[in-house]
Short mmCIF file of C-alpha atoms and ligand atoms in Angstrom, two decimals:
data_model
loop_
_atom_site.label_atom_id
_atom_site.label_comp_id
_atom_site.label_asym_id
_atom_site.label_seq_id
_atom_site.Cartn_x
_atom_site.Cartn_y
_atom_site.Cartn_z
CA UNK A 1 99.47 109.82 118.78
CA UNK A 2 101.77 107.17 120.13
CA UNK A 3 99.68 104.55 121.30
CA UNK A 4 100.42 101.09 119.22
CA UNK A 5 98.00 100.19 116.55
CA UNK A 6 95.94 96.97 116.71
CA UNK A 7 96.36 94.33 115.23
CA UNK A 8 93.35 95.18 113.04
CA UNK A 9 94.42 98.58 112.82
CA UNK A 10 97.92 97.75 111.28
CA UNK A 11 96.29 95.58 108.55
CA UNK A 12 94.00 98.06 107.28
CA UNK A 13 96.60 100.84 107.15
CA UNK A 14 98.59 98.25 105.65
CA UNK A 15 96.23 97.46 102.84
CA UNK A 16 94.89 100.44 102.08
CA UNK A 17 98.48 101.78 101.74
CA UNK A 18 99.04 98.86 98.67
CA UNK A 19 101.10 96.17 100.46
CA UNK A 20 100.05 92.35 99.97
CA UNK A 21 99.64 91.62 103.26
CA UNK A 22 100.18 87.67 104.58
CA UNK A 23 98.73 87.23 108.42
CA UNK A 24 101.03 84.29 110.07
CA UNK A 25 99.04 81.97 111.98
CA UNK A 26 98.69 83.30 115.67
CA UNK A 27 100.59 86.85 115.20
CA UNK A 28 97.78 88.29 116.90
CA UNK A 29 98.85 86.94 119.82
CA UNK A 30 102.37 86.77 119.49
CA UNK A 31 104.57 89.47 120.96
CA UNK A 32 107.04 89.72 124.11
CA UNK A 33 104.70 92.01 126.08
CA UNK A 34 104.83 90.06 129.18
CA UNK A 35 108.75 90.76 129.41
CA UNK A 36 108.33 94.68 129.13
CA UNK A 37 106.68 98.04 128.23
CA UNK A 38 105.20 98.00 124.71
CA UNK A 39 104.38 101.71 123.70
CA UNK A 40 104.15 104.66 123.94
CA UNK A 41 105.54 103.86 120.20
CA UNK A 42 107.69 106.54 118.45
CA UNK A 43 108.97 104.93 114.83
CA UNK A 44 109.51 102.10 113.18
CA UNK A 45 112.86 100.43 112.71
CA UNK A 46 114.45 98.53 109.13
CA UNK A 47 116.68 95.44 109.84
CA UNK A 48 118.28 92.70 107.30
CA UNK A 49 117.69 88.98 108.23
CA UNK A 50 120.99 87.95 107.61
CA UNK A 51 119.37 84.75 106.06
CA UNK A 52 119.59 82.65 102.65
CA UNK A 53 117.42 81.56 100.34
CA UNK A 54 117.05 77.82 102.24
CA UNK A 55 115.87 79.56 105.51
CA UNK A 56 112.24 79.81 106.94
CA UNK A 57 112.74 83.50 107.12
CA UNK A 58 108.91 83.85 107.90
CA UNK A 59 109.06 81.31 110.82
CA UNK A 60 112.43 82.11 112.18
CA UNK A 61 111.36 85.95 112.89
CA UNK A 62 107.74 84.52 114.26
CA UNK A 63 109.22 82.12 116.34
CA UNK A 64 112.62 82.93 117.33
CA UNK A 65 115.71 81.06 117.74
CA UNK A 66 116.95 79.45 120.46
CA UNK A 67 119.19 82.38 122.50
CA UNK A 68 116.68 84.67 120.99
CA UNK A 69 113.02 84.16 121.20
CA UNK A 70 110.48 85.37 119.07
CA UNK A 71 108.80 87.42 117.57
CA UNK A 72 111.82 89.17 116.22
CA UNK A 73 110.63 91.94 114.25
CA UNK A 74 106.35 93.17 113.78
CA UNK A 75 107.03 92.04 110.42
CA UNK A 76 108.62 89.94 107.75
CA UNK A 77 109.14 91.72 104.53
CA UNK A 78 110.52 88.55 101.69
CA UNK A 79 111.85 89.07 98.58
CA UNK A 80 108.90 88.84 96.73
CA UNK A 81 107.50 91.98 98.25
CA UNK A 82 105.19 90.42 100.56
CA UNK A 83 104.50 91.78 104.58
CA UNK A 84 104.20 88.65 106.57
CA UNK A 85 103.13 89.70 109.98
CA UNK A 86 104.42 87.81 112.70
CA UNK A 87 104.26 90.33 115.88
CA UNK A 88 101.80 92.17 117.49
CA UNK A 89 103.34 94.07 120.02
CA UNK A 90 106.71 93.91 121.74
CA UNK A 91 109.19 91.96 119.76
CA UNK A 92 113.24 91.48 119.76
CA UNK A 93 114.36 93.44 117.15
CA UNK A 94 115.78 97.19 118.57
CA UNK A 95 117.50 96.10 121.65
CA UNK A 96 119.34 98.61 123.37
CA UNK A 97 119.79 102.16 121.48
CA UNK A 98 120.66 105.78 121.74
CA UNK A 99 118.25 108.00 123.82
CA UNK A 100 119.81 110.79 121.57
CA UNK A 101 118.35 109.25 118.40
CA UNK A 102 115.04 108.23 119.63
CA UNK A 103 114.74 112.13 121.20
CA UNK A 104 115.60 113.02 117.44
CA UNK A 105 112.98 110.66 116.17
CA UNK A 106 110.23 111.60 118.41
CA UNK A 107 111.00 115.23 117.23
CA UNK A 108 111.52 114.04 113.69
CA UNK A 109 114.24 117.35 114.16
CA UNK A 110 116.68 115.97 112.10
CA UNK A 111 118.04 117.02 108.86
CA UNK A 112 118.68 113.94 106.37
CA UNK A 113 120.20 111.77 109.26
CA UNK A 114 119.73 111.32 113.25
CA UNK A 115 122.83 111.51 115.42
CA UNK A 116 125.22 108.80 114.97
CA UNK A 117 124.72 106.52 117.93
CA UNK A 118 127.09 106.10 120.47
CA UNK A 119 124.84 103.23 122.69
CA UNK A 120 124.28 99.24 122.25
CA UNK A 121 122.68 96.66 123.78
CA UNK A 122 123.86 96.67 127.26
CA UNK A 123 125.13 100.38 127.06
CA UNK A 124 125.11 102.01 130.64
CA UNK A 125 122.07 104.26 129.95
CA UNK A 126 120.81 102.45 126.27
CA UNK A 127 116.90 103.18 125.76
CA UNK A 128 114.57 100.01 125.00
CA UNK A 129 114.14 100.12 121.45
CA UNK A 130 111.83 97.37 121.89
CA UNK A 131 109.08 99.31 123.53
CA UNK A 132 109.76 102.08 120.97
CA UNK A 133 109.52 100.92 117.45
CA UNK A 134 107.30 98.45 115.37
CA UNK A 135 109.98 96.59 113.26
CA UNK A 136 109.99 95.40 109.80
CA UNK A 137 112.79 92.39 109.93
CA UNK A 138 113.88 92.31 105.71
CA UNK A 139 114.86 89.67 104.13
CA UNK A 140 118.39 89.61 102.61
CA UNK A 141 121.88 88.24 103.43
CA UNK A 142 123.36 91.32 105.00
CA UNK A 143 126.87 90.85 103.03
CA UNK A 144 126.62 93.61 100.90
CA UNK A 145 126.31 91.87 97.98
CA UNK A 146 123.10 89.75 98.38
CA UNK A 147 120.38 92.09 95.94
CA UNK A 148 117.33 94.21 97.20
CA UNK A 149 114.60 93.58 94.70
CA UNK A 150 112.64 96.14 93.72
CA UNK A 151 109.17 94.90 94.75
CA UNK A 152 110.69 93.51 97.76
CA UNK A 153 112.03 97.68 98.70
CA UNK A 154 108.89 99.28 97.26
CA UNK A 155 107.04 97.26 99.95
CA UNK A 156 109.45 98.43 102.64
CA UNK A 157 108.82 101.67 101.33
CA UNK A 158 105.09 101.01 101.65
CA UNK A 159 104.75 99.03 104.84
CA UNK A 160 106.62 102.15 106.59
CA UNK A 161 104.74 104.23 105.06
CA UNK A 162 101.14 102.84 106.28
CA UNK A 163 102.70 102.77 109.45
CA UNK A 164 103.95 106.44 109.39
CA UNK A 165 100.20 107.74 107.78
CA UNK A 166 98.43 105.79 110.51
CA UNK A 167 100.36 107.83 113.71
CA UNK A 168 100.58 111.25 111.76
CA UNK A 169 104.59 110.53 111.81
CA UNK A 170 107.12 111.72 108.56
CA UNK A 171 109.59 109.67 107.43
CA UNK A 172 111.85 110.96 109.94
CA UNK A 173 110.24 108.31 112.26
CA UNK A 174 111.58 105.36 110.29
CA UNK A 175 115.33 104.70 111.03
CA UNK A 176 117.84 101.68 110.50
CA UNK A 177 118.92 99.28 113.02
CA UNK A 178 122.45 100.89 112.20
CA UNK A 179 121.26 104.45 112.89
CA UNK A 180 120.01 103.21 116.60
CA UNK A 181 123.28 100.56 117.73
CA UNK A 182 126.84 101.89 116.78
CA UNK A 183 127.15 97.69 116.79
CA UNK A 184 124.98 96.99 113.71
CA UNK A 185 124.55 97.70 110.19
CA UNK A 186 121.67 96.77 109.38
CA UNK A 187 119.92 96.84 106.58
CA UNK A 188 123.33 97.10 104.61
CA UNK A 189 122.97 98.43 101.35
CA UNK A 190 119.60 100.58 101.97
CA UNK A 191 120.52 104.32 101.86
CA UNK A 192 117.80 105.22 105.13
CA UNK A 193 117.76 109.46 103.80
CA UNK A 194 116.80 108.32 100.73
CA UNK A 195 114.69 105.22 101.77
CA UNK A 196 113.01 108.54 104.35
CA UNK A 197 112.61 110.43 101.33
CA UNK A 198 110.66 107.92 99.72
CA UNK A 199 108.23 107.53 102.59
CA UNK A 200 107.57 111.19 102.32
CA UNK A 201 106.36 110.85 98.75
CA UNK A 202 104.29 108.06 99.60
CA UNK A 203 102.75 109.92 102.47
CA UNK A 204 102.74 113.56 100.20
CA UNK A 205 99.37 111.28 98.28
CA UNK A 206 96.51 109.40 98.82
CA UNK A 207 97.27 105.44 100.41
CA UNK A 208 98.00 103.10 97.64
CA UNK A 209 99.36 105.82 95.29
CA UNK A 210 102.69 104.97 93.05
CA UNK A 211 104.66 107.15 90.86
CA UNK A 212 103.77 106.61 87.34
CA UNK A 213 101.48 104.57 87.89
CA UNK A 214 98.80 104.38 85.00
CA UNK A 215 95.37 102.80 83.77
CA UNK A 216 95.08 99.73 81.78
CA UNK A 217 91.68 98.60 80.03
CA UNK A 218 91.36 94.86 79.70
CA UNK A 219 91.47 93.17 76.57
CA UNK A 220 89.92 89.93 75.58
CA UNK A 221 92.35 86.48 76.20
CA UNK A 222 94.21 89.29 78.87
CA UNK A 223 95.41 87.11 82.31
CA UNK A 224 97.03 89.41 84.91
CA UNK A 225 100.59 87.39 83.83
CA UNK A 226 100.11 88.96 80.06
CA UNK A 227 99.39 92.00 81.39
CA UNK A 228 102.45 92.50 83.87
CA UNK A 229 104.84 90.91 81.52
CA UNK A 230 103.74 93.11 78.23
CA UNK A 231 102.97 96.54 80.76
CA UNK A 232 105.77 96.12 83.42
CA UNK A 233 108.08 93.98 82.01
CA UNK A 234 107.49 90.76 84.04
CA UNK A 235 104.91 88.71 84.36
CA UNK A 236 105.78 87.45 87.93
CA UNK A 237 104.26 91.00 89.16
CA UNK A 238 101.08 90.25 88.51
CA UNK A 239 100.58 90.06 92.04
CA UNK A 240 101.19 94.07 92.13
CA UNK A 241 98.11 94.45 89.79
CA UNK A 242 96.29 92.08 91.83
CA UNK A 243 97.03 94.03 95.22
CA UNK A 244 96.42 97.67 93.85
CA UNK A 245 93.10 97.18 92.35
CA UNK A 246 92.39 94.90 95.49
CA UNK A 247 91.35 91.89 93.29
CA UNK A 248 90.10 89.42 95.67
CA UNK A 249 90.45 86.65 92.85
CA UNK A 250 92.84 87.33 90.24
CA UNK A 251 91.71 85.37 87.41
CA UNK A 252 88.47 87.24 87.91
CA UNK A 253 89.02 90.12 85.04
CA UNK A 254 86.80 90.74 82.38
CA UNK A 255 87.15 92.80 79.06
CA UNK A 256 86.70 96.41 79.05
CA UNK A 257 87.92 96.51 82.97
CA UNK A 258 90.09 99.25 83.74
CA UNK A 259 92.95 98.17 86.03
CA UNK A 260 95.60 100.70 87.61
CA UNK A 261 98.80 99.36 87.13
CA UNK A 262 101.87 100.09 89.26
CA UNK A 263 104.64 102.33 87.96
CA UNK A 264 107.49 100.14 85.63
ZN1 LIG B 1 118.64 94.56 113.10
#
C-alpha cells in the first residue's frame, strides 16, 4: 500500500502509536505538491536540522528559508520529544537520491544497511526522494557533538514507527538522509541499523507499547510531576505519562487510578 496517508490518517497512526503530537497551524495545507509527483510513497527518511537552541526550528521547516522553500520535512521532531507536523504532502527534504537504495527500500531486501549511495541532488539519473518519502526533519546541531535526548529519539523511534504500521512497511523502509545522498550525513550520530531495529520492536507489539513499561496506581497529593520524577527519574516527563494513558487534561488524576508509565 503506497498511497500517502491523510492528513487525518497520519495523526491517528501517530497517536495511537504514543507520540505527543503538535498540529502547526495550516500543515494541512502545506506541502510542495504543485511543483511535483507526491506518492506512490515507499519510506520515510531521518534528517538533522542543523539548528541551535535560538532557532524557530518548528517554523523554519514549515515555512522554509529563503533559497529553500517550505515545508522542509512532513515533520518536526524537537528535543523535547514532541512531532510538530508541518507538511502534508510533498516537501524539500530528500532531494535527489540513489534509485539503487530506494529499489532496496521498496523491497526492504537489505540486510542491516541499503547500498551506499553513489547519487545527489543533481546526479545524472538521481530519483526524487521528494515524491518518495514522508520526512521527519530532527532537531539537533548536526556537529557530532550536539546530544540526542532520549525522549526526543524514542519519538523518532515512534513517529517512524506509526508511519511504518500504517503502510504494512518494516523498518527497512526508514533510512537516513546519509544512506540516500553520498553528499549528506544526516542525522549524524544516529546509528540507522540500530535506529531500524528499534522500529521493528515497536512494530513486533501493539501501537503505544514500550519496553518495560509498567503500571502505576495513584496515590493521594500524586501530580503527574511527582510521579515522573519519583518513577522515571524526572519530573519534566510527565508529559510521557500524560501521552500514553491519553490524558486529555493532566492535572485530571484521581487516587486509586492506574496509569501505565513509560519504560525508565
Ligand atoms: Zn537531510
Amino acid at each position: 500500500m503506497a498511497t500517502p496517508l491523510t492528513a487525518a490518517r497520519l495523526v491517528a497512526a501517530l497517536r495511537a502509536e504514543g507520540c505527543t503530537v503538535h498540529e502547526v497551524p495550516g500543515w494541512r495545507t502545506n506541502n510542495r505538491n504543485h511543483k511535483g509527483t507526491w506518492g506512490p510513497v515507499h519510506g520515510v527518511m531521518i534528517h538533522h536540522t542543523v539548528t541551535g537552541p535560538d532557532v524557530d526550528v518548528v517554523g523554519l521547516i514549515f515555512r522554509g528559508h529563503s533559497t529553500l522553500p517550505g515545508p522542509l520535512a512532513t515533520g518536526c521532531i524537537t528535543k523535547d520529544g514532541v512531532v510538530h507536523l508541518t507538511g502534508n504532502g510533498r516537501a524539500n527534504h530528500a532531494g535527489g537520491g540513489d534509485g539503487d537504495v530506494l529499489e532496496a527500500v521498496i523491497g526492504e531486501s537489505y540486510k542491516t544497511r541499503p547500498p551506499r549511495p553513489d547519487k545527489h541532488d543533481g546526479s545524472a539519473g538521481a530519483a526524487d526522494g521528494n515524491a518518495r518519502f514522508y520526512g521527519w526533519e530532527c532537531e539537533n546541531e548536526g556537529d557530532g557533538k550536539d546530544p540526542w535526548p532520549k525522549v526526543q529519539y524514542d519519538a523518532m523511534v515512534r513517529a517512524t514507527a506509526a508511519v511504518c504500521r500504517a503502510h504494512g512497511w518494516t523498518g527497512k523502509s526508514a533510512i537516513g538522509h546519509l544512506e540516500w545522498s553520498d553528499w549528506k550525513v544526516d542525522p549524524r550520530g544516529i546509528d540507522m541499523a540500530a535506529f531500524r531495529r528499534d522500529v521493528d520492536e515497536l512494530l513486533a507489539h501493539e501501537p503505544g507499547w514500550a519496553a518495560g513499561s509498567s503500571t502505576y496506581t495513584v496515590a493521594r497529593g500524586d501530580t503527574l510531576w511527582s510521579i515522573a520524577a519519583s518513577k522515571l527519574g524526572d519530573g519534566n516527563r510527565w508529559r510521557e505519562i500524560a501521552t500514553l494513558n491519553r490524558l486529555k487534561n493532566p492535572d485530571d488524576i484521581t487516587p486509586g487510578q492506574k496509569l501505565k508509565l513509560p519504560r525508565k
